[in-house]
Amino acid sequence: MTTPLRCVLLSETLDLARLFGPVLSEIADAVEVVTHPVREGAEAVRLALAWFPPADAFSRYPNLEAVCSIAAGVDSLLACPGLPPDLPIVRVVDPEQARAMSCFVLWHVIGHQRRFRTYAENQARAVWMPLGQQAAGEITVGLLGYGRMGAQVAADLAALGFKVLAWSRSERPPEAGVAHLHGADGLAALLPRTDVLVNLLPLTPETRGILNAALFRRLKPGATLVQVGRGDHLVEADLLAALDEGTLGAAALDVFAVEPLPAAHPFWRHPRIVITPHEACDASPQAVAAMLRATAEALRMGAPIPHAVDRRRGY
Ligand code: NDP
């Protein structure tokens, strides 16, 4: 029988033991979970599960070999000033989460296509007014990011007949129903054709602030923004100005620079903003446990860690 690998839970914002306790107990054969700060046996900690870890946490665990995010994104770990520069970072890859993201994005894209917001406004005034129907093929969705989430969203949108333009860093061959674009020229080609812009980028130094006034001005007039990446992708004042000028028609926001969104924030009361509380899709606790087990196994075998991110790229 193998000795379970010791794993510490590190978060300033979430009670990871409460959130993941039951599933972590199911992998007790592979992973022994301990709570930070570990008083005795800190040198035996080889793994961490983290979300916004405390800045000084990592220095207590000199023999850490990997840190796992509880999410698909790893920006909350990379932002930690105490993170050792060479420590491998692992992210959750969960096909069920990608399907949930796709359903969430479809809700907003179809809402744009079928004018749900106008019908809700009309209902509030008891106005019966058919607005006509647009075929899916008349709507172009511009996807920023074609990773695990973006690829699922693109496939589902294409299956429903929407036109899909997907922008990523790498050049890709054409695919059925999805046109691929990359680089600055690719973005320049995507924006003026886009009715609904969906942000599914990771937060990195290159993508921070990408949703700004200059980008909004290059979209089709009246386009809808679906912002499901990270709050710091968006320049908030530019969004409000673009909505007020009519450059953008509407925005669906799931992620924010400050979460929870403060009650006094102007987004809450803007008539053309739909807010959800960072709930587009969570990785399931089972997927988090599976990631920890796979990481522990790789460390034990000295094998490559599945779904370790490229720290140089930041995702
Ligand atoms: P992946 O790492 O699988 O994919 C990232 C994609 O973004 C890749 O296609 C990558 O390009 C592209 N990309 C990265 N940097 C650039 C750049 N500078 N220019 C152009 N394209 C770029 O991530 P996921 O699909 O798993 O997740 C994406 C993000 O979605 C997460 O990082 C997180 O921020 C957010 N998310 C939000 C959730 C929510 O509930 N709101 C839930 C889950 C995720 P390439 O393919 O060429 O490498």
Short mmCIF file of C-alpha atoms and ligand atoms in Angstrom, two decimals:
data_model
loop_
_atom_site.label_atom_id
_atom_site.label_comp_id
_atom_site.label_asym_id
_atom_site.label_seq_id
_atom_site.Cartn_x
_atom_site.Cartn_y
_atom_site.Cartn_z
CA MET A 1 0.00 0.00 0.00
CA THR A 2 1.29 3.51 -0.84
CA THR A 3 1.42 6.36 1.67
CA PRO A 4 -1.01 9.15 0.78
CA LEU A 5 0.64 12.39 -0.37
CA ARG A 6 0.15 15.26 2.09
CA CYS A 7 -1.83 18.16 0.60
CA VAL A 8 -2.48 21.52 2.26
CA LEU A 9 -5.56 23.66 1.53
CA LEU A 10 -4.72 27.32 0.89
CA SER A 11 -7.30 30.05 0.41
CA GLU A 12 -7.94 33.49 1.83
CA THR A 13 -11.43 33.70 0.35
CA LEU A 14 -12.99 30.23 0.44
CA ASP A 15 -13.38 27.49 3.02
CA LEU A 16 -11.90 24.73 0.86
CA ALA A 17 -12.33 22.09 3.58
CA ARG A 18 -16.08 22.75 3.67
CA LEU A 19 -16.40 22.91 -0.13
CA PHE A 20 -14.34 19.85 -0.96
CA GLY A 21 -14.20 17.84 2.30
CA PRO A 22 -16.59 15.06 1.24
CA VAL A 23 -14.92 14.34 -2.12
CA LEU A 24 -11.43 14.65 -0.66
CA SER A 25 -12.29 11.98 1.89
CA GLU A 26 -13.01 9.68 -1.06
CA ILE A 27 -9.40 10.00 -2.27
CA ALA A 28 -7.86 9.51 1.19
CA ASP A 29 -5.93 6.50 -0.16
CA ALA A 30 -3.98 8.90 -2.44
CA VAL A 31 -4.08 12.28 -0.70
CA GLU A 32 -3.94 13.22 2.98
CA VAL A 33 -5.54 16.65 3.41
CA VAL A 34 -4.22 19.03 6.06
CA THR A 35 -5.31 22.55 6.96
CA HIS A 36 -3.10 25.64 6.76
CA PRO A 37 -1.17 26.62 8.80
CA VAL A 38 0.25 23.15 9.38
CA ARG A 39 1.93 23.16 12.81
CA GLU A 40 3.69 19.80 12.65
CA GLY A 41 4.95 18.01 9.57
CA ALA A 42 4.91 21.05 7.25
CA GLU A 43 8.02 19.65 5.56
CA ALA A 44 6.00 16.56 4.56
CA VAL A 45 3.52 18.66 2.55
CA ARG A 46 4.15 17.97 -1.16
CA LEU A 47 0.94 19.25 -2.72
CA ALA A 48 -1.42 22.22 -2.28
CA LEU A 49 -4.99 22.89 -3.38
CA ALA A 50 -5.48 26.63 -3.65
CA TRP A 51 -7.66 29.61 -4.59
CA PHE A 52 -6.35 33.08 -3.73
CA PRO A 53 -3.72 31.61 -1.37
CA PRO A 54 -2.31 33.80 1.44
CA ALA A 55 0.83 35.64 0.28
CA ASP A 56 3.06 34.08 2.94
CA ALA A 57 1.65 30.55 2.78
CA PHE A 58 4.12 28.95 0.40
CA SER A 59 7.19 29.77 2.48
CA ARG A 60 5.91 27.40 5.20
CA TYR A 61 6.03 24.37 2.89
CA PRO A 62 9.59 23.98 1.56
CA ASN A 63 8.96 20.61 -0.11
CA LEU A 64 5.91 21.52 -2.17
CA GLU A 65 6.07 19.90 -5.61
CA ALA A 66 2.86 21.25 -7.18
CA VAL A 67 -0.10 23.53 -6.49
CA CYS A 68 -3.53 22.73 -7.93
CA SER A 69 -6.15 25.39 -8.70
CA ILE A 70 -9.77 24.58 -7.86
CA ALA A 71 -10.72 26.12 -11.22
CA ALA A 72 -9.97 26.12 -14.94
CA GLY A 73 -8.19 29.46 -14.50
CA VAL A 74 -4.95 29.83 -12.53
CA ASP A 75 -4.73 33.63 -12.32
CA SER A 76 -5.62 33.58 -8.60
CA LEU A 77 -2.45 31.54 -7.99
CA LEU A 78 -0.18 33.44 -10.34
CA ALA A 79 -1.19 36.69 -8.62
CA CYS A 80 0.15 35.42 -5.27
CA PRO A 81 3.43 37.27 -4.57
CA GLY A 82 4.79 34.39 -2.50
CA LEU A 83 4.34 31.75 -5.20
CA PRO A 84 7.71 30.04 -5.84
CA PRO A 85 8.77 30.81 -9.43
CA ASP A 86 9.28 27.22 -10.55
CA LEU A 87 6.44 25.49 -8.70
CA PRO A 88 4.24 23.60 -11.19
CA ILE A 89 0.63 24.85 -11.31
CA VAL A 90 -2.16 22.49 -12.25
CA ARG A 91 -5.65 23.45 -13.42
CA VAL A 92 -8.95 21.60 -13.55
CA VAL A 93 -9.99 20.28 -16.94
CA ASP A 94 -13.58 19.12 -16.71
CA PRO A 95 -15.64 18.40 -19.85
CA GLU A 96 -18.86 18.76 -17.84
CA GLN A 97 -17.77 22.26 -16.82
CA ALA A 98 -17.16 23.17 -20.47
CA ARG A 99 -20.66 21.94 -21.36
CA ALA A 100 -22.10 24.09 -18.54
CA MET A 101 -20.18 27.10 -19.87
CA SER A 102 -21.55 26.41 -23.31
CA CYS A 103 -25.16 26.35 -22.03
CA PHE A 104 -24.54 29.62 -20.21
CA VAL A 105 -23.12 31.34 -23.29
CA LEU A 106 -25.92 29.93 -25.47
CA TRP A 107 -28.47 31.49 -23.11
CA HIS A 108 -26.98 34.93 -23.76
CA VAL A 109 -26.40 34.45 -27.49
CA ILE A 110 -29.96 33.23 -27.99
CA GLY A 111 -31.15 36.07 -25.76
CA HIS A 112 -29.50 38.50 -28.20
CA GLN A 113 -30.88 36.67 -31.25
CA ARG A 114 -34.44 36.42 -29.88
CA ARG A 115 -34.44 39.84 -28.14
CA PHE A 116 -35.26 38.54 -24.65
CA ARG A 117 -34.36 41.88 -23.04
CA THR A 118 -36.86 43.83 -25.13
CA TYR A 119 -39.58 41.26 -24.44
CA ALA A 120 -38.87 41.54 -20.68
CA GLU A 121 -39.13 45.34 -20.93
CA ASN A 122 -42.36 45.03 -22.92
CA GLN A 123 -43.83 42.58 -20.43
CA ALA A 124 -43.20 45.04 -17.59
CA ARG A 125 -45.42 47.51 -19.50
CA ALA A 126 -47.96 44.84 -20.68
CA VAL A 127 -46.98 45.56 -24.30
CA TRP A 128 -47.77 42.82 -26.87
CA MET A 129 -45.35 43.49 -29.72
CA PRO A 130 -43.86 40.72 -31.88
CA LEU A 131 -40.38 41.86 -32.93
CA GLY A 132 -39.78 39.41 -35.77
CA GLN A 133 -37.30 36.58 -35.79
CA GLN A 134 -33.70 36.34 -36.90
CA ALA A 135 -32.25 33.03 -38.07
CA ALA A 136 -29.18 31.79 -36.18
CA GLY A 137 -27.21 32.08 -39.42
CA GLU A 138 -27.75 35.84 -39.39
CA ILE A 139 -25.83 36.16 -36.10
CA THR A 140 -22.04 36.07 -35.95
CA VAL A 141 -20.50 35.17 -32.61
CA GLY A 142 -16.90 36.27 -32.05
CA LEU A 143 -15.15 34.08 -29.49
CA LEU A 144 -12.04 35.39 -27.76
CA GLY A 145 -10.26 32.19 -26.70
CA TYR A 146 -10.54 28.74 -28.22
CA GLY A 147 -9.39 26.56 -25.34
CA ARG A 148 -11.33 23.89 -23.43
CA MET A 149 -14.25 26.29 -22.91
CA GLY A 150 -14.12 28.12 -26.22
CA ALA A 151 -13.97 24.95 -28.33
CA GLN A 152 -17.08 23.50 -26.65
CA VAL A 153 -18.97 26.79 -27.01
CA ALA A 154 -17.95 27.06 -30.67
CA ALA A 155 -19.07 23.51 -31.48
CA ASP A 156 -22.47 23.99 -29.83
CA LEU A 157 -23.09 27.38 -31.45
CA ALA A 158 -22.08 26.02 -34.87
CA ALA A 159 -24.41 23.03 -34.40
CA LEU A 160 -27.30 25.48 -33.89
CA GLY A 161 -26.40 27.34 -37.07
CA PHE A 162 -24.69 30.45 -35.66
CA LYS A 163 -21.69 31.80 -37.54
CA VAL A 164 -18.62 31.38 -35.34
CA LEU A 165 -15.31 33.25 -35.53
CA ALA A 166 -12.77 32.06 -32.95
CA TRP A 167 -9.67 34.04 -32.00
CA SER A 168 -6.71 32.46 -30.23
CA ARG A 169 -2.93 32.81 -30.09
CA SER A 170 -2.08 29.88 -32.34
CA GLU A 171 -2.82 29.49 -36.00
CA ARG A 172 -5.31 26.67 -36.60
CA PRO A 173 -6.59 24.94 -39.74
CA PRO A 174 -10.22 25.67 -40.67
CA GLU A 175 -12.89 23.50 -39.03
CA ALA A 176 -16.50 22.76 -39.95
CA GLY A 177 -18.63 25.67 -38.75
CA VAL A 178 -15.77 27.60 -37.09
CA ALA A 179 -13.44 30.11 -38.76
CA HIS A 180 -10.15 30.53 -36.90
CA LEU A 181 -8.27 33.79 -36.51
CA HIS A 182 -5.16 34.73 -34.57
CA GLY A 183 -2.89 37.64 -33.82
CA ALA A 184 -3.65 41.36 -34.13
CA ASP A 185 -4.82 41.00 -37.75
CA GLY A 186 -7.16 38.19 -36.74
CA LEU A 187 -8.73 40.29 -34.01
CA ALA A 188 -9.07 43.20 -36.44
CA ALA A 189 -10.92 40.90 -38.85
CA LEU A 190 -13.18 39.41 -36.17
CA LEU A 191 -14.47 42.54 -34.44
CA PRO A 192 -16.33 44.33 -37.26
CA ARG A 193 -18.19 41.11 -38.15
CA THR A 194 -19.25 40.30 -34.58
CA ASP A 195 -22.83 40.62 -33.27
CA VAL A 196 -22.09 38.87 -29.96
CA LEU A 197 -18.57 38.97 -28.49
CA VAL A 198 -17.83 36.23 -25.96
CA ASN A 199 -14.72 36.57 -23.81
CA LEU A 200 -13.25 33.18 -22.88
CA LEU A 201 -9.62 34.22 -22.51
CA PRO A 202 -7.42 33.47 -19.52
CA LEU A 203 -6.21 36.50 -17.56
CA THR A 204 -2.57 37.15 -18.48
CA PRO A 205 -0.46 40.30 -18.87
CA GLU A 206 -1.40 40.29 -22.61
CA THR A 207 -5.16 39.96 -22.07
CA ARG A 208 -5.66 42.23 -19.03
CA GLY A 209 -7.83 45.19 -20.06
CA ILE A 210 -8.46 43.80 -23.55
CA LEU A 211 -12.19 44.66 -23.33
CA ASN A 212 -11.74 48.41 -23.67
CA ALA A 213 -13.11 51.42 -25.57
CA ALA A 214 -10.88 50.87 -28.60
CA LEU A 215 -12.07 47.27 -28.96
CA PHE A 216 -15.75 48.15 -28.44
CA ARG A 217 -15.54 50.79 -31.19
CA ARG A 218 -14.39 48.15 -33.69
CA LEU A 219 -17.40 45.85 -33.09
CA LYS A 220 -20.61 45.95 -35.14
CA PRO A 221 -22.66 48.82 -33.73
CA GLY A 222 -25.08 47.58 -31.05
CA ALA A 223 -23.19 44.32 -30.42
CA THR A 224 -23.68 42.37 -27.19
CA LEU A 225 -20.74 41.53 -24.91
CA VAL A 226 -20.75 38.25 -22.97
CA GLN A 227 -17.98 38.54 -20.39
CA VAL A 228 -17.20 35.20 -18.76
CA GLY A 229 -13.39 35.35 -18.60
CA ARG A 230 -12.07 37.34 -15.65
CA GLY A 231 -13.08 40.74 -14.28
CA ASP A 232 -9.72 42.34 -15.06
CA HIS A 233 -10.17 41.74 -18.78
CA LEU A 234 -12.70 44.57 -18.74
CA VAL A 235 -12.12 48.32 -18.38
CA GLU A 236 -15.33 49.00 -16.49
CA ALA A 237 -15.64 52.73 -17.25
CA ASP A 238 -15.19 51.99 -20.97
CA LEU A 239 -18.06 49.51 -20.87
CA LEU A 240 -20.42 52.03 -19.27
CA ALA A 241 -19.43 54.67 -21.83
CA ALA A 242 -19.87 52.23 -24.75
CA LEU A 243 -23.36 51.26 -23.55
CA ASP A 244 -24.35 54.86 -22.99
CA GLU A 245 -23.04 55.92 -26.45
CA GLY A 246 -24.79 52.93 -28.10
CA THR A 247 -21.50 51.46 -29.38
CA LEU A 248 -22.52 48.36 -27.44
CA GLY A 249 -26.16 47.30 -27.22
CA ALA A 250 -25.98 45.17 -24.08
CA ALA A 251 -23.61 43.28 -21.81
CA ALA A 252 -23.88 40.08 -19.83
CA LEU A 253 -21.29 40.08 -17.06
CA ASP A 254 -20.42 37.05 -14.94
CA VAL A 255 -16.99 38.10 -13.63
CA PHE A 256 -15.84 41.33 -12.02
CA ALA A 257 -12.67 43.07 -10.89
CA VAL A 258 -14.07 43.05 -7.35
CA GLU A 259 -16.17 40.05 -6.33
CA PRO A 260 -18.73 40.14 -4.81
CA LEU A 261 -19.70 43.17 -6.89
CA PRO A 262 -20.21 46.02 -4.37
CA ALA A 263 -23.87 47.00 -3.87
CA ALA A 264 -23.22 50.60 -4.96
CA HIS A 265 -21.60 49.60 -8.26
CA PRO A 266 -23.32 51.23 -11.28
CA PHE A 267 -23.43 47.89 -13.15
CA TRP A 268 -26.19 46.63 -10.83
CA ARG A 269 -28.73 49.21 -11.93
CA HIS A 270 -27.77 49.59 -15.60
CA PRO A 271 -30.79 48.67 -17.76
CA ARG A 272 -28.67 47.00 -20.43
CA ILE A 273 -26.43 44.93 -18.17
CA VAL A 274 -27.30 41.43 -16.99
CA ILE A 275 -25.33 40.32 -13.95
CA THR A 276 -24.63 36.82 -12.68
CA PRO A 277 -22.38 36.16 -9.66
CA HIS A 278 -19.42 34.31 -11.25
CA GLU A 279 -21.63 31.33 -11.78
CA ALA A 280 -21.24 30.55 -15.49
CA CYS A 281 -19.82 27.14 -14.58
CA ASP A 282 -17.90 25.65 -11.69
CA ALA A 283 -15.57 22.69 -11.90
CA SER A 284 -17.30 19.86 -10.05
CA PRO A 285 -15.81 18.75 -6.71
CA GLN A 286 -15.35 15.33 -8.34
CA ALA A 287 -13.20 16.90 -11.07
CA VAL A 288 -11.13 18.70 -8.43
CA ALA A 289 -10.61 15.41 -6.58
CA ALA A 290 -9.71 13.62 -9.82
CA MET A 291 -7.10 16.33 -10.58
CA LEU A 292 -5.56 15.93 -7.10
CA ARG A 293 -5.42 12.15 -7.44
CA ALA A 294 -3.82 12.36 -10.90
CA THR A 295 -1.31 14.96 -9.68
CA ALA A 296 -0.41 12.88 -6.62
CA GLU A 297 0.06 9.81 -8.81
CA ALA A 298 2.29 11.70 -11.26
CA LEU A 299 4.42 13.07 -8.42
CA ARG A 300 4.76 9.63 -6.90
CA MET A 301 5.80 8.09 -10.24
CA GLY A 302 8.01 11.03 -11.26
CA ALA A 303 5.81 11.33 -14.38
CA PRO A 304 4.67 14.55 -16.15
CA ILE A 305 1.78 16.18 -14.28
CA PRO A 306 -1.46 16.19 -16.33
CA HIS A 307 -2.87 19.67 -17.05
CA ALA A 308 0.10 21.57 -15.64
CA VAL A 309 -0.08 25.08 -17.09
CA ASP A 310 2.71 26.78 -18.98
CA ARG A 311 3.89 29.36 -16.45
CA ARG A 312 5.67 31.35 -19.12
CA ARG A 313 2.44 31.86 -21.10
CA GLY A 314 0.37 32.27 -17.93
CA TYR A 315 -2.31 29.70 -18.84
P1 NDP B 1 -7.61 27.35 -22.01
O1 NDP B 1 -6.29 27.60 -21.38
O2 NDP B 1 -7.99 25.97 -22.39
O3 NDP B 1 -7.74 28.25 -23.34
C1 NDP B 1 -7.34 29.58 -23.40
C2 NDP B 1 -7.55 30.10 -24.81
O4 NDP B 1 -7.23 31.49 -24.84
C3 NDP B 1 -6.66 29.41 -25.84
O5 NDP B 1 -7.36 29.23 -27.04
C4 NDP B 1 -5.53 30.42 -26.04
O6 NDP B 1 -4.93 30.39 -27.32
C5 NDP B 1 -6.29 31.72 -25.89
N1 NDP B 1 -5.39 32.82 -25.56
C6 NDP B 1 -4.61 32.96 -24.45
N2 NDP B 1 -3.91 34.11 -24.50
C7 NDP B 1 -4.23 34.71 -25.67
C8 NDP B 1 -3.83 35.91 -26.31
N3 NDP B 1 -2.94 36.72 -25.76
N4 NDP B 1 -4.38 36.18 -27.52
C9 NDP B 1 -5.27 35.35 -28.11
N5 NDP B 1 -5.69 34.20 -27.55
C10 NDP B 1 -5.18 33.88 -26.34
O7 NDP B 1 -8.70 27.99 -21.04
P2 NDP B 1 -10.21 27.52 -20.79
O8 NDP B 1 -10.92 27.49 -22.09
O9 NDP B 1 -10.26 26.33 -19.93
O10 NDP B 1 -10.73 28.74 -19.89
C11 NDP B 1 -10.61 30.06 -20.36
C12 NDP B 1 -10.92 31.04 -19.24
O11 NDP B 1 -12.32 31.04 -18.96
C13 NDP B 1 -10.28 30.72 -17.88
O12 NDP B 1 -8.93 31.10 -17.83
C14 NDP B 1 -11.13 31.55 -16.97
O13 NDP B 1 -10.60 32.87 -16.96
C15 NDP B 1 -12.51 31.55 -17.65
N6 NDP B 1 -13.48 30.71 -16.95
C16 NDP B 1 -14.54 31.35 -16.35
C17 NDP B 1 -15.49 30.61 -15.68
C18 NDP B 1 -16.70 31.28 -15.12
O14 NDP B 1 -17.44 30.64 -14.35
N7 NDP B 1 -16.98 32.51 -15.44
C19 NDP B 1 -15.37 29.16 -15.52
C20 NDP B 1 -14.24 28.59 -16.22
C21 NDP B 1 -13.31 29.36 -16.89
P3 NDP B 1 -4.13 29.09 -27.86
O15 NDP B 1 -5.20 28.03 -28.05
O16 NDP B 1 -3.56 29.54 -29.13
O17 NDP B 1 -3.13 28.73 -26.80
#
